[in-house]
Amino acid sequence: SSELTQDPAVSVALGQTVRITCQGDSLRSYYASWYQQKPGQAPVLVIFGKNNRPSGIPDRFSGSSSGNTASLTITGAQAEDEADYYCDSRDSIDNRVIFGGGTKLTVL
Amino acid sequence: EVQLVESGGGLVQPGGSLRLSCAASGFTFSTYAMTWVRQAPGKGLEWVSSISDSGDNTYYTDSVKGRFTISRDISKNTLFVQMNSLRAEDTAVYYCAKFSTTVTTPVELWGQGTLVTVSS
């Protein structure tokens, strides 16, 4: 299967740690990237590769991977982290981009 | 400043055509693969098409094959997508985006998007 599965919604208390997961067979051979999208805005890359953050992304964002599951962890979630989060991967045969369905993160 | 600016969106009738453009600036356009990603109202991200740095290789999601054509003009630092035989289900915000290098690398930069509405 070339699909990526994410939980539709996750919530976290302010200052606590939350993990958002992404499952799919393609993750066994490709590191997921993670994108944050706030309402009315374009997505922003927050994690890529094994666990890399683009310049300007706070270090409370981290990534990990095991088998067919990739995870995005926010340690000490802030109110401004409330957003939709998408993972992506690639189809190993034809290099299609595959997106997960997205997870809506609510910071309580 | 590294930037992608889309244009060309609008209202079009079913069966009609539209060409979207994406003006790139702040980086060497000819050395990066590029992509179009769309997002229907209230829905998630959906990959549409990608093109290699040289333009020699193109990729499409099944639902647009034969109807959409991605291209790039390196002399104008511009990415295009020609959309024909448009359907209601093509209604979405279309984002132009830049890969880190090739199509297998992360999508590191996104434009602000342009809205395409297919309706009679």
Tab-separated table of C-alpha atoms in Angstrom:
chain	number	residue	atom	x	y	z
A	1	SER	CA	0.000	0.000	0.000
A	2	SER	CA	1.191	3.519	-0.741
A	3	GLU	CA	-1.044	5.249	1.803
A	4	LEU	CA	-0.050	7.080	4.966
A	5	THR	CA	-2.358	6.955	7.974
A	6	GLN	CA	-2.590	9.665	10.635
A	7	ASP	CA	-4.945	10.143	13.558
A	8	PRO	CA	-7.446	12.859	12.553
A	9	ALA	CA	-7.175	14.783	15.809
A	10	VAL	CA	-4.937	14.963	18.855
A	11	SER	CA	-4.987	17.279	21.853
A	12	VAL	CA	-2.347	18.274	24.368
A	13	ALA	CA	-2.295	20.432	27.474
A	14	LEU	CA	-0.211	23.578	27.275
A	15	GLY	CA	3.406	22.800	28.107
A	16	GLN	CA	3.005	19.047	27.834
A	17	THR	CA	4.471	16.634	25.295
A	18	VAL	CA	2.532	15.249	22.360
A	19	ARG	CA	3.385	12.660	19.718
A	20	ILE	CA	1.752	12.609	16.294
A	21	THR	CA	2.178	9.424	14.309
A	22	CYS	CA	2.148	8.430	10.651
A	23	GLN	CA	1.969	4.845	9.427
A	24	GLY	CA	2.617	3.365	6.022
A	25	ASP	CA	4.677	0.760	4.196
A	26	SER	CA	6.666	3.387	2.286
A	27	LEU	CA	8.122	4.573	5.603
A	28	ARG	CA	10.196	1.414	5.771
A	29	SER	CA	12.389	2.832	2.974
A	30	TYR	CA	11.881	6.588	3.175
A	31	TYR	CA	12.113	9.071	6.037
A	32	ALA	CA	8.917	11.052	6.484
A	33	SER	CA	8.887	14.814	6.408
A	34	TRP	CA	6.458	16.751	8.570
A	35	TYR	CA	4.593	19.920	7.672
A	36	GLN	CA	2.710	22.349	9.880
A	37	GLN	CA	-0.240	24.232	8.429
A	38	LYS	CA	-2.118	26.947	10.261
A	39	PRO	CA	-5.553	28.158	9.063
A	40	GLY	CA	-5.360	30.202	5.887
A	41	GLN	CA	-1.625	29.650	5.508
A	42	ALA	CA	0.629	27.517	3.361
A	43	PRO	CA	2.285	24.459	4.888
A	44	VAL	CA	5.704	24.854	6.487
A	45	LEU	CA	8.340	22.127	6.692
A	46	VAL	CA	9.169	21.429	10.347
A	47	ILE	CA	11.022	18.083	10.317
A	48	PHE	CA	12.837	16.160	7.575
A	49	GLY	CA	15.211	13.245	7.293
A	50	LYS	CA	16.139	11.218	10.346
A	51	ASN	CA	15.475	14.157	12.688
A	52	ASN	CA	16.372	17.497	11.109
A	53	ARG	CA	14.803	20.900	11.606
A	54	PRO	CA	14.926	23.696	9.032
A	55	SER	CA	16.312	27.002	10.187
A	56	GLY	CA	13.830	28.839	12.388
A	57	ILE	CA	11.931	25.790	13.638
A	58	PRO	CA	12.017	25.559	17.455
A	59	ASP	CA	13.918	22.660	18.976
A	60	ARG	CA	10.793	21.469	20.785
A	61	PHE	CA	9.943	19.782	17.462
A	62	SER	CA	11.622	16.426	16.855
A	63	GLY	CA	11.125	13.397	14.649
A	64	SER	CA	11.707	9.690	14.906
A	65	SER	CA	10.993	6.548	12.944
A	66	SER	CA	10.636	2.825	13.584
A	67	GLY	CA	9.574	0.254	11.038
A	68	ASN	CA	6.508	1.548	9.210
A	69	THR	CA	5.801	4.352	11.677
A	70	ALA	CA	7.127	7.903	11.772
A	71	SER	CA	6.492	10.227	14.688
A	72	LEU	CA	6.554	13.947	15.271
A	73	THR	CA	7.036	14.934	18.907
A	74	ILE	CA	6.443	18.371	20.355
A	75	THR	CA	8.050	18.687	23.780
A	76	GLY	CA	6.433	21.472	25.754
A	77	ALA	CA	3.642	22.360	23.356
A	78	GLN	CA	2.844	26.046	22.964
A	79	ALA	CA	-0.398	27.723	21.968
A	80	GLU	CA	1.135	28.671	18.620
A	81	ASP	CA	1.693	24.991	17.820
A	82	GLU	CA	-2.040	24.496	17.341
A	83	ALA	CA	-2.282	23.569	13.662
A	84	ASP	CA	-2.749	20.754	11.188
A	85	TYR	CA	0.240	18.465	10.763
A	86	TYR	CA	0.912	16.369	7.670
A	87	CYS	CA	3.505	13.683	7.041
A	88	ASP	CA	4.753	12.751	3.603
A	89	SER	CA	6.704	10.001	1.910
A	90	ARG	CA	7.496	8.743	-1.580
A	91	ASP	CA	6.325	5.794	-3.598
A	92	SER	CA	9.418	3.639	-4.128
A	93	ILE	CA	8.391	2.667	-7.649
A	94	ASP	CA	7.427	5.930	-9.317
A	95	ASN	CA	8.537	8.632	-6.840
A	96	ARG	CA	4.997	9.901	-6.330
A	97	VAL	CA	4.605	12.158	-3.311
A	98	ILE	CA	2.308	10.623	-0.709
A	99	PHE	CA	0.698	12.743	2.011
A	100	GLY	CA	-0.947	11.529	5.157
A	101	GLY	CA	-4.489	12.661	5.844
A	102	GLY	CA	-3.342	15.168	8.442
A	103	THR	CA	-3.691	15.498	12.208
A	104	LYS	CA	-5.417	18.475	13.791
A	105	LEU	CA	-3.530	19.378	16.956
A	106	THR	CA	-5.416	21.246	19.658
A	107	VAL	CA	-3.462	22.841	22.524
A	108	LEU	CA	-5.677	23.021	25.615
B	1	GLU	CA	14.533	36.274	-0.272
B	2	VAL	CA	13.586	32.805	-1.477
B	3	GLN	CA	10.031	33.031	-2.736
B	4	LEU	CA	7.361	31.294	-4.803
B	5	VAL	CA	4.382	33.289	-6.060
B	6	GLU	CA	1.471	31.562	-7.777
B	7	SER	CA	-0.966	33.175	-10.158
B	8	GLY	CA	-3.634	32.228	-12.666
B	9	GLY	CA	-6.337	30.838	-10.412
B	10	GLY	CA	-9.977	31.743	-10.750
B	11	LEU	CA	-13.454	30.542	-11.601
B	12	VAL	CA	-13.798	28.211	-14.581
B	13	GLN	CA	-16.681	26.138	-15.899
B	14	PRO	CA	-16.557	22.337	-15.915
B	15	GLY	CA	-14.699	21.153	-19.002
B	16	GLY	CA	-12.735	24.384	-19.195
B	17	SER	CA	-9.016	25.084	-19.005
B	18	LEU	CA	-6.715	27.126	-16.844
B	19	ARG	CA	-2.969	27.633	-16.670
B	20	LEU	CA	-1.333	28.293	-13.337
B	21	SER	CA	2.045	29.974	-13.058
B	22	CYS	CA	4.574	30.066	-10.243
B	23	ALA	CA	7.287	32.714	-10.258
B	24	ALA	CA	10.403	31.629	-8.393
B	25	SER	CA	13.006	33.993	-6.973
B	26	GLY	CA	15.937	33.973	-4.594
B	27	PHE	CA	17.404	30.644	-5.714
B	28	THR	CA	18.804	28.947	-8.827
B	29	PHE	CA	15.526	27.691	-10.260
B	30	SER	CA	17.149	25.361	-12.787
B	31	THR	CA	18.775	23.178	-10.129
B	32	TYR	CA	15.695	22.150	-8.145
B	33	ALA	CA	12.804	19.806	-8.812
B	34	MET	CA	9.400	21.427	-8.344
B	35	THR	CA	5.893	20.297	-7.579
B	36	TRP	CA	2.215	21.264	-7.424
B	37	VAL	CA	0.126	20.268	-4.413
B	38	ARG	CA	-3.562	21.060	-3.983
B	39	GLN	CA	-5.943	21.301	-1.075
B	40	ALA	CA	-9.695	21.116	-1.545
B	41	PRO	CA	-11.766	23.273	0.827
B	42	GLY	CA	-11.618	21.792	4.311
B	43	LYS	CA	-9.562	18.805	3.147
B	44	GLY	CA	-5.988	17.619	3.384
B	45	LEU	CA	-3.014	18.032	1.085
B	46	GLU	CA	-3.044	16.160	-2.219
B	47	TRP	CA	0.004	15.869	-4.442
B	48	VAL	CA	-0.774	16.726	-8.086
B	49	SER	CA	2.420	16.688	-10.165
B	50	SER	CA	6.197	17.025	-10.034
B	51	ILE	CA	8.939	17.892	-12.502
B	52	SER	CA	12.677	17.283	-12.389
B	53	ASP	CA	15.229	20.090	-12.397
B	54	SER	CA	15.859	19.699	-16.118
B	55	GLY	CA	12.210	19.223	-16.969
B	56	ASP	CA	12.986	15.884	-18.592
B	57	ASN	CA	10.987	13.869	-16.064
B	58	THR	CA	7.396	14.540	-15.043
B	59	TYR	CA	5.077	12.767	-12.628
B	60	TYR	CA	1.314	12.951	-12.118
B	61	THR	CA	-1.293	11.661	-9.729
B	62	ASP	CA	-3.679	9.283	-11.483
B	63	SER	CA	-6.703	11.605	-11.302
B	64	VAL	CA	-5.037	14.297	-13.446
B	65	LYS	CA	-3.076	12.157	-15.922
B	66	GLY	CA	-3.959	13.136	-19.462
B	67	ARG	CA	-5.622	16.363	-18.319
B	68	PHE	CA	-2.826	18.314	-16.571
B	69	THR	CA	0.629	19.118	-17.939
B	70	ILE	CA	3.452	20.409	-15.771
B	71	SER	CA	6.287	22.397	-17.335
B	72	ARG	CA	8.961	24.908	-16.487
B	73	ASP	CA	10.623	27.836	-18.246
B	74	ILE	CA	14.115	28.147	-16.834
B	75	SER	CA	14.738	31.435	-18.684
B	76	LYS	CA	11.793	32.970	-16.845
B	77	ASN	CA	12.240	31.122	-13.515
B	78	THR	CA	8.632	30.018	-13.795
B	79	LEU	CA	6.759	26.778	-13.162
B	80	PHE	CA	3.474	26.066	-14.923
B	81	VAL	CA	0.624	23.628	-14.860
B	82	GLN	CA	-1.805	23.533	-17.752
B	83	MET	CA	-5.138	22.159	-16.561
B	84	ASN	CA	-7.652	20.950	-19.156
B	85	SER	CA	-11.033	19.224	-18.929
B	86	LEU	CA	-11.492	20.604	-15.448
B	87	ARG	CA	-13.951	18.942	-13.094
B	88	ALA	CA	-15.719	20.086	-9.955
B	89	GLU	CA	-13.416	17.847	-7.928
B	90	ASP	CA	-10.400	19.864	-9.138
B	91	THR	CA	-11.623	22.788	-7.038
B	92	ALA	CA	-8.839	23.553	-4.568
B	93	VAL	CA	-6.073	25.874	-3.528
B	94	TYR	CA	-3.077	24.977	-5.667
B	95	TYR	CA	0.338	25.349	-4.079
B	96	CYS	CA	3.586	25.566	-5.987
B	97	ALA	CA	6.468	24.106	-4.002
B	98	LYS	CA	10.202	23.461	-4.212
B	99	PHE	CA	11.996	20.235	-3.327
B	100	SER	CA	15.281	20.337	-1.413
B	101	THR	CA	16.917	18.945	-4.547
B	102	THR	CA	15.316	16.031	-6.409
B	103	VAL	CA	11.744	14.713	-6.301
B	104	THR	CA	12.686	12.223	-3.566
B	105	THR	CA	13.756	14.960	-1.148
B	106	PRO	CA	11.573	17.014	1.224
B	107	VAL	CA	9.319	19.820	0.015
B	108	GLU	CA	11.192	22.657	1.676
B	109	LEU	CA	9.408	25.762	0.391
B	110	TRP	CA	5.780	26.474	-0.449
B	111	GLY	CA	4.053	29.356	-2.174
B	112	GLN	CA	0.949	30.962	-0.727
B	113	GLY	CA	-1.359	29.204	-3.160
B	114	THR	CA	-3.913	30.186	-5.772
B	115	LEU	CA	-7.576	29.182	-5.657
B	116	VAL	CA	-9.140	27.318	-8.552
B	117	THR	CA	-12.918	26.990	-8.527
B	118	VAL	CA	-14.605	24.756	-11.086
B	119	SER	CA	-18.301	25.513	-11.196
B	120	SER	CA	-21.066	26.437	-13.598
